[in-house]
mmCIF file of C-alpha atoms in Angstrom:
data_model
loop_
_atom_site.group_PDB
_atom_site.id
_atom_site.type_symbol
_atom_site.label_atom_id
_atom_site.label_comp_id
_atom_site.label_asym_id
_atom_site.label_seq_id
_atom_site.Cartn_x
_atom_site.Cartn_y
_atom_site.Cartn_z
ATOM 1 C CA MET A 1393 -82.476 -63.698 242.846
ATOM 2 C CA TRP A 1394 -80.718 -60.332 242.680
ATOM 3 C CA ARG A 1395 -79.934 -60.551 238.979
ATOM 4 C CA ARG A 1396 -83.028 -61.062 236.835
ATOM 5 C CA GLY A 1397 -83.802 -60.362 233.197
ATOM 6 C CA ALA A 1398 -81.209 -58.476 231.140
ATOM 7 C CA ASN A 1399 -78.910 -55.504 231.509
ATOM 8 C CA LEU A 1400 -78.837 -52.568 229.107
ATOM 9 C CA GLU A 1401 -76.326 -54.353 226.856
ATOM 10 C CA GLY A 1402 -78.772 -57.235 226.345
ATOM 11 C CA ALA A 1403 -76.831 -59.786 228.407
ATOM 12 C CA THR A 1404 -79.127 -61.919 230.571
ATOM 13 C CA ALA A 1405 -78.729 -62.858 234.223
ATOM 14 C CA ASN A 1406 -78.814 -66.595 233.590
ATOM 15 C CA PHE A 1407 -77.556 -67.770 230.223
ATOM 16 C CA VAL A 1408 -76.243 -71.261 229.456
ATOM 17 C CA GLU A 1409 -75.240 -73.035 226.257
ATOM 18 C CA THR A 1410 -75.657 -76.813 226.566
ATOM 19 C CA GLU A 1411 -73.956 -79.094 224.035
ATOM 20 C CA GLN A 1412 -74.955 -82.748 223.983
ATOM 21 C CA LEU A 1413 -72.160 -84.853 222.464
ATOM 22 C CA VAL A 1414 -72.425 -88.432 221.207
ATOM 23 C CA GLU A 1415 -69.792 -90.660 219.604
ATOM 24 C CA TYR A 1416 -70.469 -93.847 217.650
ATOM 25 C CA GLU A 1417 -67.803 -95.737 215.728
ATOM 26 C CA ASP A 1418 -66.046 -93.143 213.522
ATOM 27 C CA LEU A 1419 -68.654 -90.402 213.912
ATOM 28 C CA THR A 1420 -69.092 -87.577 216.443
ATOM 29 C CA SER A 1421 -72.289 -85.547 216.681
ATOM 30 C CA SER A 1422 -73.462 -82.656 218.839
ATOM 31 C CA PHE A 1423 -76.722 -80.842 219.512
ATOM 32 C CA ILE A 1424 -76.758 -77.372 221.077
ATOM 33 C CA GLN A 1425 -79.538 -75.734 223.096
ATOM 34 C CA LEU A 1426 -79.707 -72.418 224.934
ATOM 35 C CA ARG A 1427 -81.414 -71.277 228.098
ATOM 36 C CA GLY A 1428 -81.592 -67.667 229.175
ATOM 37 C CA SER A 1429 -83.552 -65.286 231.367
ATOM 38 C CA ILE A 1430 -86.359 -63.315 229.747
ATOM 39 C CA PRO A 1431 -84.352 -60.456 228.142
ATOM 40 C CA LEU A 1432 -86.458 -57.607 229.491
ATOM 41 C CA LEU A 1433 -85.669 -55.210 232.311
ATOM 42 C CA TRP A 1434 -87.372 -56.715 235.364
ATOM 43 C CA GLU A 1435 -86.697 -57.526 238.986
ATOM 44 C CA GLN A 1436 -87.858 -59.860 241.736
ATOM 45 C CA ILE A 1437 -86.826 -58.395 245.088
ATOM 46 C CA VAL A 1438 -86.807 -60.901 247.961
ATOM 47 C CA ASP A 1439 -89.006 -59.879 250.888
ATOM 48 C CA LEU A 1440 -89.302 -63.054 253.032
ATOM 49 C CA SER A 1441 -92.305 -64.250 250.999
ATOM 50 C CA TYR A 1442 -91.991 -67.656 249.354
ATOM 51 C CA LYS A 1443 -92.532 -66.268 245.860
ATOM 52 C CA PRO A 1444 -91.592 -62.573 245.635
ATOM 53 C CA ARG A 1445 -93.522 -60.470 243.155
ATOM 54 C CA LEU A 1446 -92.115 -59.820 239.690
ATOM 55 C CA SER A 1447 -91.853 -56.198 238.607
ATOM 56 C CA ILE A 1448 -91.239 -54.998 235.068
ATOM 57 C CA ILE A 1449 -88.956 -51.971 234.975
ATOM 58 C CA GLU A 1450 -90.267 -49.325 232.589
ATOM 59 C CA HIS A 1451 -87.335 -48.058 230.544
ATOM 60 C CA GLU A 1452 -86.973 -46.336 227.190
ATOM 61 C CA GLU A 1453 -84.211 -48.776 226.207
ATOM 62 C CA THR A 1454 -86.322 -51.917 226.663
ATOM 63 C CA HIS A 1455 -86.863 -52.678 222.981
ATOM 64 C CA LYS A 1456 -83.219 -52.006 222.161
ATOM 65 C CA VAL A 1457 -82.206 -54.403 224.954
ATOM 66 C CA VAL A 1458 -84.286 -57.184 223.369
ATOM 67 C CA GLN A 1459 -82.905 -56.321 219.929
ATOM 68 C CA ARG A 1460 -79.311 -56.446 221.160
ATOM 69 C CA HIS A 1461 -79.873 -59.789 222.838
ATOM 70 C CA PHE A 1462 -81.354 -61.554 219.826
ATOM 71 C CA HIS A 1463 -79.034 -59.879 217.333
ATOM 72 C CA ASP A 1464 -76.117 -61.348 219.266
ATOM 73 C CA LEU A 1465 -77.729 -64.802 219.369
ATOM 74 C CA SER A 1466 -78.557 -64.731 215.657
ATOM 75 C CA GLN A 1467 -74.983 -63.775 214.812
ATOM 76 C CA ARG A 1468 -73.600 -66.652 216.855
ATOM 77 C CA TYR A 1469 -76.152 -69.426 216.365
ATOM 78 C CA GLY A 1470 -78.265 -68.675 213.303
ATOM 79 C CA LYS A 1471 -82.045 -69.158 213.374
ATOM 80 C CA ILE A 1472 -83.535 -68.828 216.863
ATOM 81 C CA ILE A 1473 -86.679 -70.489 218.214
ATOM 82 C CA VAL A 1474 -87.826 -69.104 221.572
ATOM 83 C CA ALA A 1475 -89.744 -71.489 223.846
ATOM 84 C CA ASP A 1476 -91.277 -69.433 226.672
ATOM 85 C CA LEU A 1477 -92.407 -71.847 229.422
ATOM 86 C CA THR A 1478 -93.856 -69.302 231.860
ATOM 87 C CA ASP A 1479 -97.374 -69.243 233.289
ATOM 88 C CA LYS A 1480 -100.097 -67.174 231.655
ATOM 89 C CA ARG A 1481 -101.487 -65.964 234.964
ATOM 90 C CA GLY A 1482 -100.363 -63.589 237.694
ATOM 91 C CA ASP A 1483 -97.012 -61.799 237.649
ATOM 92 C CA GLU A 1484 -95.526 -64.434 235.352
ATOM 93 C CA GLY A 1485 -98.352 -63.835 232.907
ATOM 94 C CA ASP A 1486 -97.688 -60.084 232.866
ATOM 95 C CA LEU A 1487 -93.998 -60.691 232.204
ATOM 96 C CA SER A 1488 -94.777 -63.302 229.546
ATOM 97 C CA ASN A 1489 -97.204 -60.950 227.782
ATOM 98 C CA ALA A 1490 -94.612 -58.173 227.797
ATOM 99 C CA PHE A 1491 -92.042 -60.594 226.352
ATOM 100 C CA ALA A 1492 -94.462 -61.756 223.653
ATOM 101 C CA ALA A 1493 -95.226 -58.135 222.720
ATOM 102 C CA GLU A 1494 -91.528 -57.380 222.271
ATOM 103 C CA MET A 1495 -90.939 -60.569 220.282
ATOM 104 C CA ASP A 1496 -93.630 -59.502 217.802
ATOM 105 C CA ARG A 1497 -91.286 -56.654 216.911
ATOM 106 C CA ILE A 1498 -88.192 -58.835 216.434
ATOM 107 C CA PRO A 1499 -87.954 -60.127 212.835
ATOM 108 C CA GLY A 1500 -86.511 -63.540 212.040
ATOM 109 C CA VAL A 1501 -87.027 -65.037 215.507
ATOM 110 C CA ARG A 1502 -89.866 -67.474 216.126
ATOM 111 C CA TYR A 1503 -91.559 -67.113 219.528
ATOM 112 C CA ILE A 1504 -93.756 -69.827 221.059
ATOM 113 C CA HIS A 1505 -95.441 -69.680 224.432
ATOM 114 C CA PHE A 1506 -96.000 -72.981 226.230
ATOM 115 C CA ASP A 1507 -97.579 -72.841 229.703
ATOM 116 C CA PHE A 1508 -95.595 -75.702 231.242
ATOM 117 C CA HIS A 1509 -97.414 -75.788 234.578
ATOM 118 C CA HIS A 1510 -100.814 -75.851 232.898
ATOM 119 C CA VAL A 1511 -100.109 -78.319 230.100
ATOM 120 C CA CYS A 1512 -97.913 -80.647 232.175
ATOM 121 C CA ARG A 1513 -99.912 -80.369 235.414
ATOM 122 C CA GLY A 1514 -99.909 -83.552 237.446
ATOM 123 C CA GLY A 1515 -96.312 -84.194 236.435
ATOM 124 C CA ASN A 1516 -97.204 -85.476 232.968
ATOM 125 C CA PHE A 1517 -93.852 -85.080 231.236
ATOM 126 C CA ASP A 1518 -95.099 -86.605 227.969
ATOM 127 C CA ASN A 1519 -97.367 -83.587 227.369
ATOM 128 C CA LEU A 1520 -94.256 -81.771 226.176
ATOM 129 C CA GLN A 1521 -94.955 -83.553 222.914
ATOM 130 C CA ALA A 1522 -97.477 -80.751 222.258
ATOM 131 C CA LEU A 1523 -94.615 -78.229 222.270
ATOM 132 C CA TYR A 1524 -92.414 -80.467 220.132
ATOM 133 C CA ASN A 1525 -95.169 -80.855 217.554
ATOM 134 C CA GLN A 1526 -95.148 -77.086 217.036
ATOM 135 C CA ILE A 1527 -91.406 -76.835 216.409
ATOM 136 C CA GLU A 1528 -90.525 -80.299 215.049
ATOM 137 C CA GLU A 1529 -90.164 -79.162 211.437
ATOM 138 C CA ALA A 1530 -88.025 -76.159 212.405
ATOM 139 C CA ILE A 1531 -85.771 -78.299 214.630
ATOM 140 C CA HIS A 1532 -85.239 -80.759 211.790
ATOM 141 C CA LYS A 1533 -84.239 -77.858 209.527
ATOM 142 C CA GLN A 1534 -81.793 -76.578 212.145
ATOM 143 C CA GLY A 1535 -80.306 -80.071 212.391
ATOM 144 C CA TYR A 1536 -77.190 -80.940 214.386
ATOM 145 C CA PHE A 1537 -73.430 -81.163 213.946
ATOM 146 C CA LEU A 1538 -71.825 -84.337 212.533
ATOM 147 C CA MET A 1539 -68.118 -85.025 211.929
ATOM 148 C CA ASN A 1540 -66.037 -88.102 211.088
ATOM 149 C CA THR A 1541 -62.665 -89.139 212.500
ATOM 150 C CA LYS A 1542 -60.860 -87.418 209.609
ATOM 151 C CA GLY A 1543 -62.193 -84.096 210.824
ATOM 152 C CA GLU A 1544 -64.528 -83.738 207.883
ATOM 153 C CA ILE A 1545 -67.721 -81.867 208.756
ATOM 154 C CA LEU A 1546 -70.692 -83.765 207.348
ATOM 155 C CA LEU A 1547 -73.523 -81.702 208.877
ATOM 156 C CA GLU A 1548 -73.807 -78.389 210.700
ATOM 157 C CA GLN A 1549 -76.454 -77.096 213.082
ATOM 158 C CA SER A 1550 -77.969 -73.929 211.609
ATOM 159 C CA GLY A 1551 -79.998 -72.687 214.579
ATOM 160 C CA VAL A 1552 -80.964 -73.328 218.185
ATOM 161 C CA VAL A 1553 -83.940 -73.516 220.517
ATOM 162 C CA ARG A 1554 -83.718 -70.962 223.336
ATOM 163 C CA SER A 1555 -85.830 -72.059 226.313
ATOM 164 C CA ASN A 1556 -86.778 -70.051 229.366
ATOM 165 C CA CYS A 1557 -89.026 -70.103 232.396
ATOM 166 C CA ILE A 1558 -88.514 -67.577 235.216
ATOM 167 C CA ASP A 1559 -85.204 -68.764 236.657
ATOM 168 C CA CYS A 1560 -84.372 -71.043 233.672
ATOM 169 C CA LEU A 1561 -83.782 -74.032 235.927
ATOM 170 C CA ASP A 1562 -86.493 -76.608 236.615
ATOM 171 C CA ARG A 1563 -89.087 -76.283 233.849
ATOM 172 C CA THR A 1564 -86.352 -75.401 231.398
ATOM 173 C CA ASN A 1565 -84.264 -78.460 232.250
ATOM 174 C CA VAL A 1566 -87.219 -80.823 231.851
ATOM 175 C CA THR A 1567 -88.051 -79.282 228.474
ATOM 176 C CA GLN A 1568 -84.472 -79.298 227.226
ATOM 177 C CA SER A 1569 -84.042 -82.957 228.187
ATOM 178 C CA PHE A 1570 -87.157 -83.801 226.171
ATOM 179 C CA LEU A 1571 -85.829 -81.996 223.076
ATOM 180 C CA ALA A 1572 -82.386 -83.538 223.604
ATOM 181 C CA ARG A 1573 -83.858 -87.049 223.625
ATOM 182 C CA LYS A 1574 -85.685 -86.371 220.377
ATOM 183 C CA SER A 1575 -82.468 -85.118 218.801
ATOM 184 C CA LEU A 1576 -80.426 -88.045 220.154
ATOM 185 C CA ASP A 1577 -82.841 -90.504 218.552
ATOM 186 C CA SER A 1578 -82.354 -88.767 215.202
ATOM 187 C CA GLN A 1579 -78.580 -88.563 215.594
ATOM 188 C CA LEU A 1580 -78.161 -92.241 216.472
ATOM 189 C CA GLN A 1581 -80.465 -93.272 213.647
ATOM 190 C CA LEU A 1582 -78.347 -91.342 211.134
ATOM 191 C CA MET A 1583 -75.108 -92.698 212.636
ATOM 192 C CA GLY A 1584 -76.398 -96.258 212.262
ATOM 193 C CA ALA A 1585 -76.694 -97.073 215.960
ATOM 194 C CA LEU A 1586 -80.498 -97.242 215.753
ATOM 195 C CA LEU A 1587 -82.948 -98.205 213.064
ATOM 196 C CA SER A 1588 -85.157 -95.430 211.691
ATOM 197 C CA SER A 1589 -88.075 -96.719 213.760
ATOM 198 C CA GLU A 1590 -86.105 -97.167 217.007
ATOM 199 C CA SER A 1591 -85.552 -94.909 220.019
ATOM 200 C CA ILE A 1592 -83.125 -94.888 222.934
ATOM 201 C CA SER A 1593 -86.127 -95.655 225.158
ATOM 202 C CA LEU A 1594 -85.923 -99.249 223.858
ATOM 203 C CA SER A 1595 -82.532 -99.657 225.561
ATOM 204 C CA ASP A 1596 -82.735 -99.391 229.336
ATOM 205 C CA ASN A 1597 -78.974 -98.929 229.652
ATOM 206 C CA ILE A 1598 -78.719 -96.042 227.161
ATOM 207 C CA HIS A 1599 -81.953 -94.411 228.290
ATOM 208 C CA ASP A 1600 -81.005 -94.570 231.986
ATOM 209 C CA THR A 1601 -77.599 -93.066 231.235
ATOM 210 C CA PHE A 1602 -79.214 -90.278 229.218
ATOM 211 C CA LYS A 1603 -81.673 -89.433 232.003
ATOM 212 C CA LYS A 1604 -78.962 -89.534 234.666
ATOM 213 C CA LEU A 1605 -76.812 -87.105 232.667
ATOM 214 C CA TRP A 1606 -79.664 -84.625 232.314
ATOM 215 C CA VAL A 1607 -80.662 -84.865 235.976
ATOM 216 C CA GLU A 1608 -77.058 -84.181 237.001
ATOM 217 C CA HIS A 1609 -76.820 -81.370 234.447
ATOM 218 C CA GLY A 1610 -79.915 -79.721 235.917
ATOM 219 C CA ASP A 1611 -78.568 -80.104 239.450
ATOM 220 C CA GLU A 1612 -75.216 -78.534 238.550
ATOM 221 C CA LEU A 1613 -76.813 -75.492 236.928
ATOM 222 C CA SER A 1614 -79.247 -75.102 239.819
ATOM 223 C CA LEU A 1615 -76.429 -75.283 242.383
ATOM 224 C CA GLU A 1616 -74.548 -72.582 240.474
ATOM 225 C CA TYR A 1617 -77.499 -70.197 240.163
ATOM 226 C CA ALA A 1618 -79.794 -70.958 243.106
ATOM 227 C CA GLY A 1619 -77.593 -72.866 245.556
ATOM 228 C CA SER A 1620 -79.803 -75.976 245.669
ATOM 229 C CA TYR A 1621 -80.543 -79.056 243.597
ATOM 230 C CA ALA A 1622 -82.976 -78.725 240.685
ATOM 231 C CA LEU A 1623 -86.666 -79.381 241.196
ATOM 232 C CA LYS A 1624 -88.721 -81.732 239.013
ATOM 233 C CA GLY A 1625 -85.793 -84.121 238.578
ATOM 234 C CA ASP A 1626 -88.256 -87.027 238.715
ATOM 235 C CA LEU A 1627 -89.855 -85.846 235.486
ATOM 236 C CA VAL A 1628 -86.523 -86.262 233.719
ATOM 237 C CA ARG A 1629 -85.540 -89.519 235.424
ATOM 238 C CA TYR A 1630 -88.915 -91.303 235.529
ATOM 239 C CA GLY A 1631 -91.315 -89.191 233.461
ATOM 240 C CA ARG A 1632 -93.505 -88.670 236.552
ATOM 241 C CA GLN A 1633 -93.379 -87.440 240.138
ATOM 242 C CA THR A 1634 -92.559 -89.894 242.949
ATOM 243 C CA LEU A 1635 -92.929 -89.526 246.719
ATOM 244 C CA PRO A 1636 -89.147 -89.478 247.366
ATOM 245 C CA GLY A 1637 -88.847 -86.918 244.569
ATOM 246 C CA LEU A 1638 -91.516 -84.716 246.123
ATOM 247 C CA ILE A 1639 -89.703 -84.865 249.480
ATOM 248 C CA LYS A 1640 -86.401 -83.977 247.785
ATOM 249 C CA ASP A 1641 -88.088 -81.092 245.933
ATOM 250 C CA GLY A 1642 -89.514 -79.848 249.223
ATOM 251 C CA MET A 1643 -86.079 -79.838 250.866
ATOM 252 C CA SER A 1644 -84.552 -78.096 247.844
ATOM 253 C CA ALA A 1645 -87.331 -75.481 247.864
ATOM 254 C CA LEU A 1646 -86.687 -74.737 251.549
ATOM 255 C CA SER A 1647 -82.965 -74.485 250.866
ATOM 256 C CA ARG A 1648 -83.598 -72.045 248.018
ATOM 257 C CA TYR A 1649 -85.879 -69.952 250.190
ATOM 258 C CA TYR A 1650 -83.235 -69.646 252.914
ATOM 259 C CA LEU A 1651 -80.383 -68.881 250.506
ATOM 260 C CA ASN A 1652 -82.429 -66.410 248.442
ATOM 261 C CA ASN A 1653 -83.479 -64.422 251.483
ATOM 262 C CA PHE A 1654 -80.402 -64.555 253.694
ATOM 263 C CA HIS A 1655 -77.326 -65.276 251.548
ATOM 264 C CA ASP A 1656 -77.829 -64.152 247.950
ATOM 265 C CA GLY A 1657 -76.992 -60.508 248.627
ATOM 266 C CA VAL A 1658 -73.515 -61.405 249.871
ATOM 267 C CA ARG A 1659 -73.020 -63.907 247.041
ATOM 268 C CA GLN A 1660 -73.976 -61.254 244.479
ATOM 269 C CA ASP A 1661 -71.470 -58.825 245.983
ATOM 270 C CA ALA A 1662 -68.786 -61.514 245.730
ATOM 271 C CA LEU A 1663 -69.600 -62.128 242.054
ATOM 272 C CA ASP A 1664 -69.633 -58.396 241.258
ATOM 273 C CA LEU A 1665 -66.239 -57.990 242.956
ATOM 274 C CA ILE A 1666 -64.581 -61.067 241.428
ATOM 275 C CA SER A 1667 -65.881 -60.341 237.922
ATOM 276 C CA GLY A 1668 -64.680 -56.743 238.030
ATOM 277 C CA TYR A 1669 -68.208 -55.373 237.651
ATOM 278 C CA TYR A 1670 -67.504 -53.381 240.825
ATOM 279 C CA THR A 1671 -64.207 -51.532 241.005
ATOM 280 C CA VAL A 1672 -62.640 -50.737 244.363
ATOM 281 C CA SER A 1673 -61.652 -47.089 244.728
ATOM 282 C CA GLN A 1674 -59.238 -45.966 247.423
ATOM 283 C CA GLY A 1675 -60.854 -42.571 247.655
ATOM 284 C CA SER A 1676 -64.364 -43.813 248.447
ATOM 285 C CA SER A 1677 -65.721 -45.284 251.669
ATOM 286 C CA SER A 1678 -66.737 -48.928 251.909
ATOM 287 C CA PRO A 1679 -70.387 -49.590 250.909
ATOM 288 C CA PHE A 1680 -70.542 -52.054 253.805
ATOM 289 C CA HIS A 1681 -70.133 -49.255 256.347
ATOM 290 C CA ASN A 1682 -73.128 -47.247 255.125
ATOM 291 C CA GLY A 1683 -76.374 -47.498 257.057
ATOM 292 C CA VAL A 1684 -77.673 -50.056 259.534
ATOM 293 C CA ASP A 1685 -77.909 -53.719 258.606
ATOM 294 C CA SER A 1686 -81.552 -54.529 259.378
ATOM 295 C CA SER A 1687 -80.963 -58.232 258.814
ATOM 296 C CA SER A 1688 -79.071 -58.348 262.110
ATOM 297 C CA TYR A 1689 -82.386 -57.785 263.909
ATOM 298 C CA LEU A 1690 -84.042 -60.821 262.308
ATOM 299 C CA PRO A 1691 -82.723 -63.359 264.861
ATOM 300 C CA VAL A 1692 -84.121 -61.187 267.657
ATOM 301 C CA ALA A 1693 -87.479 -60.884 265.913
ATOM 302 C CA SER A 1694 -87.530 -64.639 265.250
ATOM 303 C CA ALA A 1695 -86.772 -65.366 268.897
ATOM 304 C CA ILE A 1696 -89.630 -63.082 269.983
ATOM 305 C CA ILE A 1697 -92.038 -64.800 267.576
ATOM 306 C CA VAL A 1698 -91.060 -68.310 268.693
ATOM 307 C CA GLY A 1699 -91.137 -67.263 272.317
ATOM 308 C CA GLY A 1700 -94.521 -65.606 271.874
ATOM 309 C CA ILE A 1701 -96.020 -68.704 270.250
ATOM 310 C CA THR A 1702 -94.599 -70.903 272.994
ATOM 311 C CA ALA A 1703 -95.872 -68.602 275.759
ATOM 312 C CA THR A 1704 -99.309 -68.335 274.116
ATOM 313 C CA THR A 1705 -99.593 -72.121 273.840
ATOM 314 C CA PHE A 1706 -98.517 -72.652 277.438
ATOM 315 C CA THR A 1707 -100.811 -70.020 278.928
ATOM 316 C CA LEU A 1708 -103.776 -71.285 276.901
ATOM 317 C CA SER A 1709 -103.229 -74.758 278.346
ATOM 318 C CA GLN A 1710 -103.484 -73.242 281.829
ATOM 319 C CA VAL A 1711 -106.680 -71.267 281.235
ATOM 320 C CA GLY A 1712 -108.864 -73.954 282.798
ATOM 321 C CA ARG A 1713 -106.929 -73.700 286.073
ATOM 322 C CA ASN A 1714 -106.663 -69.942 286.288
ATOM 323 C CA ALA A 1715 -108.704 -67.406 284.305
ATOM 324 C CA GLN A 1716 -105.850 -64.881 284.523
ATOM 325 C CA HIS A 1717 -103.903 -67.037 282.092
ATOM 326 C CA LEU A 1718 -106.425 -66.015 279.393
ATOM 327 C CA ILE A 1719 -105.299 -62.406 279.664
ATOM 328 C CA SER A 1720 -101.661 -63.527 279.465
ATOM 329 C CA SER A 1721 -102.479 -65.606 276.377
ATOM 330 C CA ILE A 1722 -104.128 -62.611 274.684
ATOM 331 C CA ILE A 1723 -101.125 -60.376 275.464
ATOM 332 C CA CYS A 1724 -98.609 -62.963 274.206
ATOM 333 C CA ALA A 1725 -100.655 -63.638 271.079
ATOM 334 C CA GLY A 1726 -101.022 -59.914 270.386
ATOM 335 C CA LEU A 1727 -97.286 -59.340 270.822
ATOM 336 C CA THR A 1728 -96.498 -62.258 268.507
ATOM 337 C CA VAL A 1729 -98.923 -61.089 265.821
ATOM 338 C CA GLY A 1730 -97.533 -57.570 266.061
ATOM 339 C CA VAL A 1731 -93.945 -58.715 265.573
ATOM 340 C CA VAL A 1732 -94.980 -60.971 262.681
ATOM 341 C CA ALA A 1733 -96.786 -58.057 261.040
ATOM 342 C CA LEU A 1734 -93.751 -55.819 261.558
ATOM 343 C CA VAL A 1735 -91.392 -58.347 260.003
ATOM 344 C CA LYS A 1736 -93.758 -58.984 257.069
ATOM 345 C CA ALA A 1737 -94.230 -55.277 256.380
ATOM 346 C CA ASN A 1738 -90.467 -54.729 256.358
ATOM 347 C CA GLY A 1739 -89.499 -58.036 254.761
ATOM 348 C CA LYS A 1740 -87.162 -56.453 252.203
ATOM 349 C CA GLN A 1741 -85.160 -54.800 254.966
ATOM 350 C CA PHE A 1742 -84.544 -58.085 256.766
ATOM 351 C CA CYS A 1743 -83.192 -59.875 253.677
ATOM 352 C CA SER A 1744 -79.587 -60.061 252.528
ATOM 353 C CA ARG A 1745 -79.119 -57.364 249.881
ATOM 354 C CA PRO A 1746 -76.188 -56.647 247.532
ATOM 355 C CA ARG A 1747 -74.450 -53.368 248.355
ATOM 356 C CA LEU A 1748 -71.821 -52.962 245.685
ATOM 357 C CA CYS A 1749 -73.862 -52.522 242.484
ATOM 358 C CA GLY A 1750 -77.360 -51.557 241.425
ATOM 359 C CA LEU A 1751 -79.750 -53.939 239.678
ATOM 360 C CA ILE A 1752 -79.280 -52.422 236.203
#
């Protein structure tokens, strides 16, 4: 949560190259996709709310940041197709509109917005066909890599699809698995494993293995970036939401909430230190000794809130026996509401924050 968007060099907070490899007889083929944070300068500061607000950072270098990012991708991968899966409403919509405006100024890169939550609402995974229809011709032109056992390169991939949502995890993984299945059908058809009219969906064994791999892939990336399993895994595995899947998603969402608010600051400091982004200087004081750690007061505040709710409930149950309990209930309820309001108003101060490096 503490690293969003891009830095001034154009490197994004979350960026992953995924290569899907398949071998059949004397042929080996691969298909590469990218996922990466929206390469603007933006932040999403945790504040105890379930979905913290997104804020775009106004900076004179913004356009150059986007240019640097896509220049680097074009140099490494060739033609780029950007699939932006964010919502068109609220904070996400503002960020998406800003991204679209910048992409209009980037030549040679095709940008497509696809509101995943709107188009695929109700867990209808197959609606991703609408996105595929828009980019099918371009994906076929980009192709995939194909090599024989002699090491002779028969085909090369000339471009990639770069997908993103906000955190580039759940929606992105579902979308990438859909595109990967389309490519795998084409690869196996060319390699002679399938007829031109066939698909891996006709083979339960192959299709189940494919879906399992992509579910596990999504989980691994989510554990690395967010500390919990990926959401929407059912859409990849079954093409629809199931009750056990909804329960699992709920548990993962709660886990993410806890980690984002109370652990990510320390984890970010560890990454900054290990990666060398922060350099220890003997002449300077430790950043961990500066100021008061407000998060240490959260357990006390939580205990007061729980105690206040308990006391309010108990005294209300006794009102019928003694009218004085009503006054006690009002006092307990008022105290509880006051503490809740205090915590909410200062939510950012109670969360785990990185101390070694700034956000940009």
